[in-house]
Steps between C-alpha positions, in 0.01 A plus 500: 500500500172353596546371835543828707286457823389721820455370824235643703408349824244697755468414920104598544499573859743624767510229749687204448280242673216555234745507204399172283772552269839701649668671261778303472314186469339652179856646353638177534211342298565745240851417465448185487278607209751743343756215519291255357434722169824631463330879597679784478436697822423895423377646801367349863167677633463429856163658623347498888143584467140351400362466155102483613475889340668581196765847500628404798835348373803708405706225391206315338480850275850442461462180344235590291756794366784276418264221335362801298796608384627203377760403738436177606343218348351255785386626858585222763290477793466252734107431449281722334307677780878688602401701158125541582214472699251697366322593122685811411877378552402131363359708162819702485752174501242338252508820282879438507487183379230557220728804369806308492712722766541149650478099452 
């Protein structure tokens, strides 16, 4: 099976008034994407904290566990900046990619 997918969605600040994206606005975007590919849903990571400094995510760890291992195929994010915004943690999803842990 080569359509297993994780969700992983991330809410960068606390307050809700300078939220761009709320959290379900971005799961229901992945859905929608899940849906549309006929994904398999493994695991949803729902994270609440910034990505400006890398090893600062547990869940985003998390993810990059399960990818690792094997376990999903596809991770399904709303846009790419809820996986990164900074060097280190864009090299480590690239480095998943180029190694073939995921698609």
């Amino acid at each position: 099976m080569n359509n297993r997918a994780i969700i992983y969605c991330r809410k960068s600040t606390d307050r809700d008034d300078k939220q761009q994206n709320s959290l379900e606005s971005q799961m229901n975007a992945c859905m929608r994407t899940i849906e549309t590919n006929n994904f398999v849903v493994v695991d949803t990571l729902i994270e609440s904290a910034s990505a400006k400094k890398s090893g600062k995510r547990p869940f985003f760890d998390s993810l990059l566990s399960i990818c690792k291992q094997k376990k999903v195929d596809y991770i399904v994010v709303d846009e790419a900046s809820r996986l990164s915004r900074n060097n280190t943690d864009s090299a480590k999803i690239l480095g998943l990619l180029e190694e073939g842990h995921i698609k």
